[in-house]
XYZ file of C-alpha atoms in Angstrom:
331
model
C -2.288 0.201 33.064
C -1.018 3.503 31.548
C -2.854 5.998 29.460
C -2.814 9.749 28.119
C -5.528 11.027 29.352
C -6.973 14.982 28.848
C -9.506 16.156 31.030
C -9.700 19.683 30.020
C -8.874 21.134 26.084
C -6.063 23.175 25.429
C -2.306 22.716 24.016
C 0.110 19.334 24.342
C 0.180 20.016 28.064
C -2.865 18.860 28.851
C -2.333 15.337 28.199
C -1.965 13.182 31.269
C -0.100 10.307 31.703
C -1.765 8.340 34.332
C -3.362 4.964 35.708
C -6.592 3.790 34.331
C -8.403 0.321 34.760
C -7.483 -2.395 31.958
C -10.725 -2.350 30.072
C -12.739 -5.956 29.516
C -13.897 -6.709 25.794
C -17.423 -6.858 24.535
C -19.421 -9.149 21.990
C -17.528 -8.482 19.103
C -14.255 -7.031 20.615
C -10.592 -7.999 20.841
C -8.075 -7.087 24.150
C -4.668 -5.700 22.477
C -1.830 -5.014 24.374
C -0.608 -2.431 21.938
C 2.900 -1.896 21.136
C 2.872 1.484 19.218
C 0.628 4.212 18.392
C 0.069 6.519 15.774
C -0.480 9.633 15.971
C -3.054 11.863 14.064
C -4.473 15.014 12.883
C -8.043 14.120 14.750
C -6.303 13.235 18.117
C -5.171 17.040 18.406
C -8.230 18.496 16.932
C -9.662 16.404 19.940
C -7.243 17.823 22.117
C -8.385 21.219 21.272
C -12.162 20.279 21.877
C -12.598 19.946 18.035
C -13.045 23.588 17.611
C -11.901 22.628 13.714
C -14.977 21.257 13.181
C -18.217 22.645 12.206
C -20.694 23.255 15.541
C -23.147 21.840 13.576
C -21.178 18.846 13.195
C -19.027 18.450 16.039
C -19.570 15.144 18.217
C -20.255 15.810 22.608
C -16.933 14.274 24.295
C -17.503 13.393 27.710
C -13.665 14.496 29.459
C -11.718 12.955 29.972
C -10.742 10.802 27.404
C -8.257 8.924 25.802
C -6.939 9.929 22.462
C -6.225 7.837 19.287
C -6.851 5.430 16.674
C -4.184 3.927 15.185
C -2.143 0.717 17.304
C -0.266 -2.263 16.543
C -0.050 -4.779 19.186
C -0.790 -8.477 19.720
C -4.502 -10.145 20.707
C -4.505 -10.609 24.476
C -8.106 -11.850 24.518
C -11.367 -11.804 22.337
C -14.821 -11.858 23.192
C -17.004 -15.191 23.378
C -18.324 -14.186 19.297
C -15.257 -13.199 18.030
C -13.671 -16.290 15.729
C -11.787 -14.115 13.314
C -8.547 -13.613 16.019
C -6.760 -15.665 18.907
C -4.505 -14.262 21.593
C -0.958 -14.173 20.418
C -2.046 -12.879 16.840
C -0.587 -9.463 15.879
C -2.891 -6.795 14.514
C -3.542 -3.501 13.115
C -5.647 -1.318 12.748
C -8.034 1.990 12.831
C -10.238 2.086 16.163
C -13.750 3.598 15.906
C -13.595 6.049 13.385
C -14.959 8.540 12.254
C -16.138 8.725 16.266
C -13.179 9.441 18.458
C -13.963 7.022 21.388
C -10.915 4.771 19.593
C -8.874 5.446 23.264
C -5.777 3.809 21.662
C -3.228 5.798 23.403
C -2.965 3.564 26.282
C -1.058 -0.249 27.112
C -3.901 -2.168 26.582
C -7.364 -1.201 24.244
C -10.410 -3.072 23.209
C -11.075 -2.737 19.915
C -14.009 -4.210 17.554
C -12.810 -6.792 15.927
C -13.591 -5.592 12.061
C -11.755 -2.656 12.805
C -8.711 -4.744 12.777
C -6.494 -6.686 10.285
C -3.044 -9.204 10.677
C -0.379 -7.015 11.175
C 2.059 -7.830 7.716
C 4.941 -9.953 8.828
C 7.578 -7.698 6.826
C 7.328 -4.836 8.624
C 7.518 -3.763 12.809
C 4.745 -2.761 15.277
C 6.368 0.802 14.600
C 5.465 0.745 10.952
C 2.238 -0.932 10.947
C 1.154 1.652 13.579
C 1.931 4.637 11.229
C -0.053 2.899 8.476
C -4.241 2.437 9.312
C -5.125 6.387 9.274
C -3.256 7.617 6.664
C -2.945 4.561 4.468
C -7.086 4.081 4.614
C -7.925 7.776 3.755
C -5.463 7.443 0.845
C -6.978 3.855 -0.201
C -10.780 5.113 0.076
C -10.040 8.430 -1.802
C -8.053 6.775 -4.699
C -8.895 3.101 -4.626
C -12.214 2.389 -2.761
C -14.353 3.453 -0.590
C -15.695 0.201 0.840
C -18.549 1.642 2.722
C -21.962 3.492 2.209
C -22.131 5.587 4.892
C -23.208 9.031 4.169
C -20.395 11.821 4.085
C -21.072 14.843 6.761
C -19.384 17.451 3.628
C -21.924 16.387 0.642
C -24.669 14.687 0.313
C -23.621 12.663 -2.834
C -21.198 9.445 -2.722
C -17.602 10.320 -3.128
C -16.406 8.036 -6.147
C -12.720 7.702 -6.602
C -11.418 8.158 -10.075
C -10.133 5.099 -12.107
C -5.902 5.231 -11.916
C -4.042 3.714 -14.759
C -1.608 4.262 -17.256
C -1.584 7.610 -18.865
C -4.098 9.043 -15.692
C -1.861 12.442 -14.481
C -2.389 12.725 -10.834
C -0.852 15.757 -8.397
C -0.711 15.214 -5.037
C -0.389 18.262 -2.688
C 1.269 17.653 0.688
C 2.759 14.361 -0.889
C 5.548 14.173 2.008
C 2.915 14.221 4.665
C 0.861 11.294 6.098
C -1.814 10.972 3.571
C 0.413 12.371 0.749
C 3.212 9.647 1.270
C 0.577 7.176 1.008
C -1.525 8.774 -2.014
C 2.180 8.767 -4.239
C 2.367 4.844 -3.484
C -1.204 3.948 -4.137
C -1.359 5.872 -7.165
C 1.797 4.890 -8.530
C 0.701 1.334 -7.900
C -2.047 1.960 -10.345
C -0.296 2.947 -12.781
C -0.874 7.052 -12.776
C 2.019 9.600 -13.446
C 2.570 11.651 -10.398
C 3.695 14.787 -9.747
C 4.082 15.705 -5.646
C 3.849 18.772 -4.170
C 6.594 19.385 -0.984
C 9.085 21.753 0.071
C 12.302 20.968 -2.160
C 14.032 19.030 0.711
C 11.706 16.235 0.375
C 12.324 15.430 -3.428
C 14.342 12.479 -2.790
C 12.458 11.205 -0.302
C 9.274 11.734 -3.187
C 11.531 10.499 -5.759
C 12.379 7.509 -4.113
C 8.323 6.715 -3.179
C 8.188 6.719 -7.146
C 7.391 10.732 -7.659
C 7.764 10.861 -11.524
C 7.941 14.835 -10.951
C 8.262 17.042 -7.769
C 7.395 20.604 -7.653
C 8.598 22.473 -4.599
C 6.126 24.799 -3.818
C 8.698 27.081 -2.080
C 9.839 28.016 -5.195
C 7.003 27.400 -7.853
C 3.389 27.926 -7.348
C 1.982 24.294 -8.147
C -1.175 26.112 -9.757
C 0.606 28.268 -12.104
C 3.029 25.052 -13.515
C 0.724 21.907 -13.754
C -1.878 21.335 -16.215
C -4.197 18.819 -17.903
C -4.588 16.542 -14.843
C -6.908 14.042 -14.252
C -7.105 14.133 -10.521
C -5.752 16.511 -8.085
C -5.355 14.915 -4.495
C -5.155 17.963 -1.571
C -4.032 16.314 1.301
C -3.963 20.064 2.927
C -7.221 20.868 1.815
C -8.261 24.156 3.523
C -9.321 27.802 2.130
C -6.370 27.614 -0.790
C -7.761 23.968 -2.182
C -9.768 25.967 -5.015
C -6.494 27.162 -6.724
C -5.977 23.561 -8.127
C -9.415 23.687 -10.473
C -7.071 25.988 -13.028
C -4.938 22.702 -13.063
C -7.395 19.940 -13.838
C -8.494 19.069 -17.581
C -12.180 19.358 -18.159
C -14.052 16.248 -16.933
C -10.994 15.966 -13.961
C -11.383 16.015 -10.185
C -9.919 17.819 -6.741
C -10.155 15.494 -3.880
C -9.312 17.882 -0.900
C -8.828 15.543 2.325
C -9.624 18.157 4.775
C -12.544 21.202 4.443
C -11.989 23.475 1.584
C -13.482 26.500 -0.070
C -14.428 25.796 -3.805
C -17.139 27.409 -5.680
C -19.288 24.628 -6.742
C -20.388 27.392 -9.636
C -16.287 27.529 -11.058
C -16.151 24.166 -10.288
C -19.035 23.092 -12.585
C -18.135 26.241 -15.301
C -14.537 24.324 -15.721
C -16.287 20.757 -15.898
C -14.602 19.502 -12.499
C -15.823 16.995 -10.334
C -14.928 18.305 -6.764
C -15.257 16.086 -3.751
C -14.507 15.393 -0.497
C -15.066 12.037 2.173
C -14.483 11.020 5.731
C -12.258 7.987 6.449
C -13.383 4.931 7.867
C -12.395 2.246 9.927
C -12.291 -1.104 7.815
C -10.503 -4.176 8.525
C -10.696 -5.778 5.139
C -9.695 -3.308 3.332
C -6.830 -2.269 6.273
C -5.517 -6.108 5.193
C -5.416 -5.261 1.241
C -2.904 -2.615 2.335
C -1.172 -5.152 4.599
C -0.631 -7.231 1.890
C 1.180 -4.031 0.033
C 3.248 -3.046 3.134
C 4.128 -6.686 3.229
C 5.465 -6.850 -0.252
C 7.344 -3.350 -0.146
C 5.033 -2.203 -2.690
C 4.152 0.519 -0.297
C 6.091 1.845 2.885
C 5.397 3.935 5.884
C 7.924 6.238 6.565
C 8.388 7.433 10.341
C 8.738 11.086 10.719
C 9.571 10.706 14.694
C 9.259 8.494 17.753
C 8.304 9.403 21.079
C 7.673 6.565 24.507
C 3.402 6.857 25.337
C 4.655 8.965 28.309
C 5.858 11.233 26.093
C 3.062 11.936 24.108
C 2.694 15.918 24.753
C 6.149 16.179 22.645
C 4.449 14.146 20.292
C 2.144 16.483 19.932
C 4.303 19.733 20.016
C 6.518 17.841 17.197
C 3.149 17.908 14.768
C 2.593 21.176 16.176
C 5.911 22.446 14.369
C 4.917 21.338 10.885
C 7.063 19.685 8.325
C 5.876 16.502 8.804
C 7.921 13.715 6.448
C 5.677 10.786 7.180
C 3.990 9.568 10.497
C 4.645 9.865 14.155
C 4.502 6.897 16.457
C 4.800 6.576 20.066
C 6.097 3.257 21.215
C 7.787 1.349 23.947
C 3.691 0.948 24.955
């Protein structure tokens, strides 16, 4: 079969596209023959030898490797234990993480099997695969976060905040993978939200159910919204701290990636700050299914690129601007 492969760090061009064996499941583990492929923030921080990550923290890769997580494909075969899937079914999911041994960027990949869930009938192998990543970091920030695995960033639990009517919630890189996502779920529950994008994505916000869009081009987020109840960073990073002046005491800032808050301001101003590590999780990959099914929430493709093309994948996230997810297909 095919597969990207890297076998040294560095930029988009060191991704391979090569032969490598079809692997054999083990107890526990399904054979897809995946169909598309999404593409994520951790498969280019592995690409770069995870330099992003604290040393301390930072996982040994033995090179080369496939990169990836996220398919959608159909069952080829399933181990002798496995009664949950059949050849023939189609499934989604997350592979493996928070490790990054998920080698989904290939034709075939075993996968275990409570990493996966029944791909949702409405919608195409192109849109489920955009979906596991960015859908479960929204749904265990905001929703739940179905595990009790310790967090590598803090030693207590993260604990989302209840969403309902009346709850204001901001959402910082809402046009983005995890943002898109994070304006459906919370609208869902019931929460006003206001999304933070570059103005040309306000209809795009809008029409995900936005209730207000600030484009940060133009306005400083920071210096406009106030009195809300939750503050959702899905850019995180050294500039997440200038949200705390926006939260009402006894409100929260969920950054998504590392950020630099003074847990001293943070506890002066009475705000819960926060921050977890997604999770693969079948059962709750198949509560969003049920959503995508519906329409209640949608995945909206940024960009396509074939599996041989995956280094322009690659240079495409490298540009920025990012309205949704990108997939590589014809796998």
């Amino acid at each position: 079969m095919k597969a990207i492969r890297l076998h040294t760090y560095g930029g988009p061009e060191v991704l391979r596209h090569e032969d490598v064996p079809v692997p054999a499941p083990k107890p526990g583990e399904v054979l897809v023959r995946v169909h598309a492929v999404g593409v994520n923030p951790p498969d280019w921080y592995l690409r770069d030898g995870l330099t992003v990550m604290p040393e301390e923290i930072r996982p040994k890769i033995d090179l080369p490797v496939v990169p990836g997580t996220d398919v959608s494909g159909v069952v080829e075969a399933v181990a002798d234990d496995v009664t949950g899937f059949s050849p023939g079914d189609e499934v989604f999911g997350m592979l493996r993480f928070p490790g990054f041994d998920g080698a989904a960027y290939a034709e075939y990949v075993v996968a275990p099997a409570s990493d996966l869930a029944p791909k949702p009938a409405g919608i195409d192998h192109v849109h489920a695969a955009g979906a596991p990543m960015a859908g479960l970091t929204a749904w265990q920030y905001l929703v739940e976060v179905g595990h009790d695995h310790p967090s590598p960033f803090q030693a207590a639990r993260h604990r989302p905040v209840a969403l309902g009517t009346g709850t204001r919630v901001l959402v910082n890189g809402a046009a983005g993978g995890v943002g898109h996502f994070a304006v459906q779920l919370a609208k869902w529950k019931g929460a006003h939200v206001t999304a933070v994008a570059s103005g040309g994505h306000e209809p795009f916000l809008r029409d995900l159910g936005a209730d207000e869009v600030i484009d940060y081009t133009r306005t400083r987020p920071e210096e406009t919204a106030r009195d809300l109840d939750l503050v959702l960073d899905a850019v995180g990073g050294p500039t997440s701290h200038r949200f705390l002046r926006t939260l009402r005491r006894g409100g929260a800032l969920f950054p998504v990636f590392f950020a630099e808050v003074d847990p001293e301001e943070a506890a002066r101003l009475g705000v819960t700050f926060s921050i977890s590590q997604v999770r693969s999780n079948g059962p709750q990959l198949a509560e969003l299914g049920h959503l995508l099914d519906a329409g209640t929430v949608r995945v909206a493709i940024d960009s396509t690129y074939p599996l041989s093309r995956a280094q322009e994948a690659h240079e495409r996230a490298a540009r920025g601007h990012i309205r949704g997810k990108i997939v590589l297909t014809g796998v």
